[in-house]
Tab-separated table of C-alpha atoms in Angstrom:
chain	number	residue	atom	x	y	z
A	1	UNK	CA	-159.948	154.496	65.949
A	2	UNK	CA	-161.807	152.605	68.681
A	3	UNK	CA	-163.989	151.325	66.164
A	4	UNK	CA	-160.972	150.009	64.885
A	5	UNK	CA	-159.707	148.836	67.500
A	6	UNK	CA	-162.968	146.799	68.098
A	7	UNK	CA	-163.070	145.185	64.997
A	8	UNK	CA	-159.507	143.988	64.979
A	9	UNK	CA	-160.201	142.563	68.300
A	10	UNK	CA	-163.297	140.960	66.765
A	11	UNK	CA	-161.146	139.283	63.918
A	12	UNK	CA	-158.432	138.058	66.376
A	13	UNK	CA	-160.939	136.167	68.003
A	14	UNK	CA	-162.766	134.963	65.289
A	15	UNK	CA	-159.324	133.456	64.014
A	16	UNK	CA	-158.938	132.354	67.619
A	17	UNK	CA	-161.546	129.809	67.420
A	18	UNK	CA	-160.672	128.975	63.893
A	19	UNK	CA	-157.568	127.591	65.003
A	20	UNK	CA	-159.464	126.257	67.934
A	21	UNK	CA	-161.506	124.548	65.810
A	22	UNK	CA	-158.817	123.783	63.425
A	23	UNK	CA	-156.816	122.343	66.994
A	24	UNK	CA	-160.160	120.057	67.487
A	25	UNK	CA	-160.069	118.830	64.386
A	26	UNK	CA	-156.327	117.790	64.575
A	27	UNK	CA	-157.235	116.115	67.910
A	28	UNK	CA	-159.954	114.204	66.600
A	29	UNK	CA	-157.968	112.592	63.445
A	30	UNK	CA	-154.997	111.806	66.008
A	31	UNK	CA	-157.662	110.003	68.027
A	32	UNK	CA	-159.089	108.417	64.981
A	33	UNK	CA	-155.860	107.355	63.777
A	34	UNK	CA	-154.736	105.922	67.025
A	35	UNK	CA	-157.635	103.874	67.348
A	36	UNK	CA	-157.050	102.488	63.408
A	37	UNK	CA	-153.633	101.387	64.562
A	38	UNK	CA	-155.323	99.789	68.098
A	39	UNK	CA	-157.678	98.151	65.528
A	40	UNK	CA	-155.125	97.024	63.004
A	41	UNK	CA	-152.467	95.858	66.135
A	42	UNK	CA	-155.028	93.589	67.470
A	43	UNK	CA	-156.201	92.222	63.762
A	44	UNK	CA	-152.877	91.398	63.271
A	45	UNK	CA	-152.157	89.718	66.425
A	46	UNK	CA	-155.086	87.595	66.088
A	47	UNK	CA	-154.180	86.892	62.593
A	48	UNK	CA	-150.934	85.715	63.689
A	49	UNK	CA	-152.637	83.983	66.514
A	50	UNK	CA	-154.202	82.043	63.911
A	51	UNK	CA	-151.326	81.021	61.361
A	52	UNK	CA	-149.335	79.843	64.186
A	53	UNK	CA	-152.075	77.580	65.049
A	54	UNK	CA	-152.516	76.080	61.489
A	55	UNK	CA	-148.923	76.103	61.111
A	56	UNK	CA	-148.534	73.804	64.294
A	57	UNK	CA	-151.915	71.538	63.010
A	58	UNK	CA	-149.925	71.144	59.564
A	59	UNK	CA	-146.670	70.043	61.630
A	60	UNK	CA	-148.785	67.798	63.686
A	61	UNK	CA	-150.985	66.278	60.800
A	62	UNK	CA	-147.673	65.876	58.572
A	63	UNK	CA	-145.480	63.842	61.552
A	64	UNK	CA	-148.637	62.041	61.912
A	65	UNK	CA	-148.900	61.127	58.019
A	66	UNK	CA	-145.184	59.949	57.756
A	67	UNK	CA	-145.385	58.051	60.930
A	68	UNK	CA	-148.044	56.232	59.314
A	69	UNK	CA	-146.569	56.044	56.266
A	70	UNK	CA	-143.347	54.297	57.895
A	71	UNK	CA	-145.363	51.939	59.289
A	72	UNK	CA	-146.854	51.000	56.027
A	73	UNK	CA	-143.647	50.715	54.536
A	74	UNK	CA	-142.345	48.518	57.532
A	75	UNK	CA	-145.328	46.592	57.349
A	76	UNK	CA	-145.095	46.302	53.550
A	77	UNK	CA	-141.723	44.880	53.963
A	78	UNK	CA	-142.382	41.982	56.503
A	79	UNK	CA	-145.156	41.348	54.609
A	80	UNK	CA	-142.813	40.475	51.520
A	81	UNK	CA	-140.372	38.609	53.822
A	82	UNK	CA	-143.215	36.258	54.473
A	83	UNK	CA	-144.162	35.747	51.455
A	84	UNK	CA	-140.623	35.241	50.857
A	85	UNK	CA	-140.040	32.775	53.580
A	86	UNK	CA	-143.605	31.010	52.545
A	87	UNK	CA	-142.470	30.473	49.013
A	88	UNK	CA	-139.154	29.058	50.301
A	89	UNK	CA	-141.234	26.665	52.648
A	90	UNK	CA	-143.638	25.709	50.106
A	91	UNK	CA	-140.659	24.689	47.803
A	92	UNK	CA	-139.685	22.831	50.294
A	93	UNK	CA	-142.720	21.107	50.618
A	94	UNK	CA	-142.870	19.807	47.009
A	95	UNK	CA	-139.706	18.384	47.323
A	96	UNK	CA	-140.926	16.361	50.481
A	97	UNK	CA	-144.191	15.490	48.481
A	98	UNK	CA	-142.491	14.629	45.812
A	99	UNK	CA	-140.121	11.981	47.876
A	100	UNK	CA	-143.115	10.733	49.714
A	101	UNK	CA	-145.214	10.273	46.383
A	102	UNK	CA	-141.881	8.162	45.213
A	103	UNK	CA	-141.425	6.070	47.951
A	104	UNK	CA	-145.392	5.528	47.790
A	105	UNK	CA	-144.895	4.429	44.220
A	106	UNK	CA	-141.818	2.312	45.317
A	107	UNK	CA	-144.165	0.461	48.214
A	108	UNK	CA	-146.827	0.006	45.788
A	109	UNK	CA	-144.940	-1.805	43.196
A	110	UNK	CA	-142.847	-3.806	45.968
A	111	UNK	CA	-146.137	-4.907	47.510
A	112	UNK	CA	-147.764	-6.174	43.863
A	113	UNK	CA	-144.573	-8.021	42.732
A	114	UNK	CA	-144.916	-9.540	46.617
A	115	UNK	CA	-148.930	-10.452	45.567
A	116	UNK	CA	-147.587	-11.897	42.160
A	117	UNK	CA	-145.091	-14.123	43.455
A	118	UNK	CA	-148.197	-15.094	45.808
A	119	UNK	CA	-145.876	-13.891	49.075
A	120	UNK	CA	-147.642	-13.609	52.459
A	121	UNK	CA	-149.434	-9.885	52.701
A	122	UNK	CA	-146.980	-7.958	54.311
A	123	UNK	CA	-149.682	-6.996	56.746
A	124	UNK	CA	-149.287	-10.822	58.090
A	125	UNK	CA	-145.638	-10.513	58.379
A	126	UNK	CA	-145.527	-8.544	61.319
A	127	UNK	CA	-145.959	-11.324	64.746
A	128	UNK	CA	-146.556	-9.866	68.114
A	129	UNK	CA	-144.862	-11.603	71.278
A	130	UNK	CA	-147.545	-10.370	73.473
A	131	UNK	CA	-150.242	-8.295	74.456
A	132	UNK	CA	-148.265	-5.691	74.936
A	133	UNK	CA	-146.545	-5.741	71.607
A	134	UNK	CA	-149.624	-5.748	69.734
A	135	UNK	CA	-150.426	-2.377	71.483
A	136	UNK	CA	-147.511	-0.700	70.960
A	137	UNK	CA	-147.514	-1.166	67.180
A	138	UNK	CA	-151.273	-0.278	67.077
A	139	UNK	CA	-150.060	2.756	68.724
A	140	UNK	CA	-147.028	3.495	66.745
A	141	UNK	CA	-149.408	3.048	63.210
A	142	UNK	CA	-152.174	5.472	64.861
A	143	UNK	CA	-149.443	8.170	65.754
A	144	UNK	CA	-148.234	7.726	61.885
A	145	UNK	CA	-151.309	7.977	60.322
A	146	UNK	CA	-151.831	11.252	62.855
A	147	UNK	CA	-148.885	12.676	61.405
A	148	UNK	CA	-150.183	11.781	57.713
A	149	UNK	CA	-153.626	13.135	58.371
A	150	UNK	CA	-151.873	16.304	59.439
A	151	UNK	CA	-149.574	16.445	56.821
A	152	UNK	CA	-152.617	16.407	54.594
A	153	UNK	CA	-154.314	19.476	56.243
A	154	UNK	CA	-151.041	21.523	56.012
A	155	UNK	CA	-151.391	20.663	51.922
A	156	UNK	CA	-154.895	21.098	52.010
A	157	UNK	CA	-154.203	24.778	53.691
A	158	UNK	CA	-151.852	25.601	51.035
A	159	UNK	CA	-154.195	24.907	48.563
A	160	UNK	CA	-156.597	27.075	50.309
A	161	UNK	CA	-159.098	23.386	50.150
A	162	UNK	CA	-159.840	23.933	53.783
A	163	UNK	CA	-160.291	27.592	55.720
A	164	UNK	CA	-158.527	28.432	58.268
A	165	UNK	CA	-160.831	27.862	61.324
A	166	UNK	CA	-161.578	24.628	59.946
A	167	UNK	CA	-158.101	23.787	59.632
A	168	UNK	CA	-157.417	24.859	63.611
A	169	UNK	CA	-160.150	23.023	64.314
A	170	UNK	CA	-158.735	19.809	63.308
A	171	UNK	CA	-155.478	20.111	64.125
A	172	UNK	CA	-156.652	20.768	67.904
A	173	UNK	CA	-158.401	17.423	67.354
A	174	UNK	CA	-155.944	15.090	65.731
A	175	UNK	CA	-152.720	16.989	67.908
A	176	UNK	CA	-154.488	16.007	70.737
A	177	UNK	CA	-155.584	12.480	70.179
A	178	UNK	CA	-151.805	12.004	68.853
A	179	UNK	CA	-151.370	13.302	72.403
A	180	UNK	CA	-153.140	10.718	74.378
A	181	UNK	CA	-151.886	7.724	71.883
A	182	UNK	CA	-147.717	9.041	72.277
A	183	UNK	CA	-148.876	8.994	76.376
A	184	UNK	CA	-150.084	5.350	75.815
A	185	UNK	CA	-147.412	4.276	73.963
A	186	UNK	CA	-144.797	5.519	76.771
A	187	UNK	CA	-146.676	3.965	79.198
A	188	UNK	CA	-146.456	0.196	77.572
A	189	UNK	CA	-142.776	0.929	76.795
A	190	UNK	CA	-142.292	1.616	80.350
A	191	UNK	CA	-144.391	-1.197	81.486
A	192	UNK	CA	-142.469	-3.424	78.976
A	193	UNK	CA	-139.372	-2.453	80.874
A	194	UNK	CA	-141.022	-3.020	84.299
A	195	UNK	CA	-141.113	-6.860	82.748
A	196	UNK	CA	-137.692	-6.938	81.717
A	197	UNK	CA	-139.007	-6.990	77.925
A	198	UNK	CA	-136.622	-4.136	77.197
């Protein structure tokens, strides 16, 4: 009976540290398991880190591509407005060259049938009273031909017969020797006036 006794005891604790062991086991895949989910948490944080991040790029890059596009399309539209308004001012343009190329014709012809009736050159029709006179008219026909000459460059512009700088360039020049010769022409109207002329 003792031996028995003995070798139940024996068995008891051999299935003791069976379920010991078995109890180890158990703690180790909880362990092993908890640390999975750690792993897994922080993956997936980080992943969502990360989509939230492109997410707000993509927001940022797509406001910054329709800005640009309404900008384009603003631009786009002011652009056609000009061309718009140009085309309306060129027409306008014509007409006036069109009047000035008559009334060039007209002056023409009136001057020949002067010549062939053998009338004075019209140039010789025009007297001066004074010094003063004879100024003011060469002053008057300079500021004229100014405006022609300028007249001219704005054609010659259109027709793209002169670049731009170029173009600046002289209309710097001839706007500011029209400058000095309106000054001048003041000047002897005032002194005219001073004499009692006017």
């Amino acid at each position: 009976r003792e031996a028995a006794r003995e070798r139940e005891r024996e068995a008891e604790k051999e299935r003791e540290e069976i379920r010991e062991i078995q109890r180890e086991v158990e703690r180790q895949k909880a362990a092993e398991e908890n640390e999975r989910l750690e792993l897994l948490g922080m993956a997936s944080s980080k992943l969502q880190v990360i989509m939230d991040d492109f997410i707000r790029r993509t927001d940022d890059e797509f406001e910054e591509h329709q800005a640009k596009q309404r900008k384009l399309e603003e631009n786009s539209a002011l652009i056609r407005q000009r061309v718009e308004d140009l085309e309306r001012e060129k027409g306008k343009l014509l007409v006036i060259e069109e009047h000035l190329g008559q009334a060039e014709e007209q002056m023409r012809a009136w001057k020949a049938a002067r010549e062939a009736k053998g009338d004075r050159p019209v140039e010789e029709l025009v007297g001066y009273s004074d010094a003063l006179s004879r100024q003011l008219f060469k002053c008057t026909s300079e500021d004229k031909a100014i405006e022609d000459a300028l007249f001219a460059l704005d054609k010659a512009l259109a027709n793209e017969t002169v670049d731009c700088k170029r173009y600046l360039q002289l209309v710097a020049k001839y706007s500011k020797q029209q400058f000095f010769v309106k000054e001048l022409a003041n000047k002897i109207v005032a002194k005219r006036r001073q004499l009692g002329v006017f």
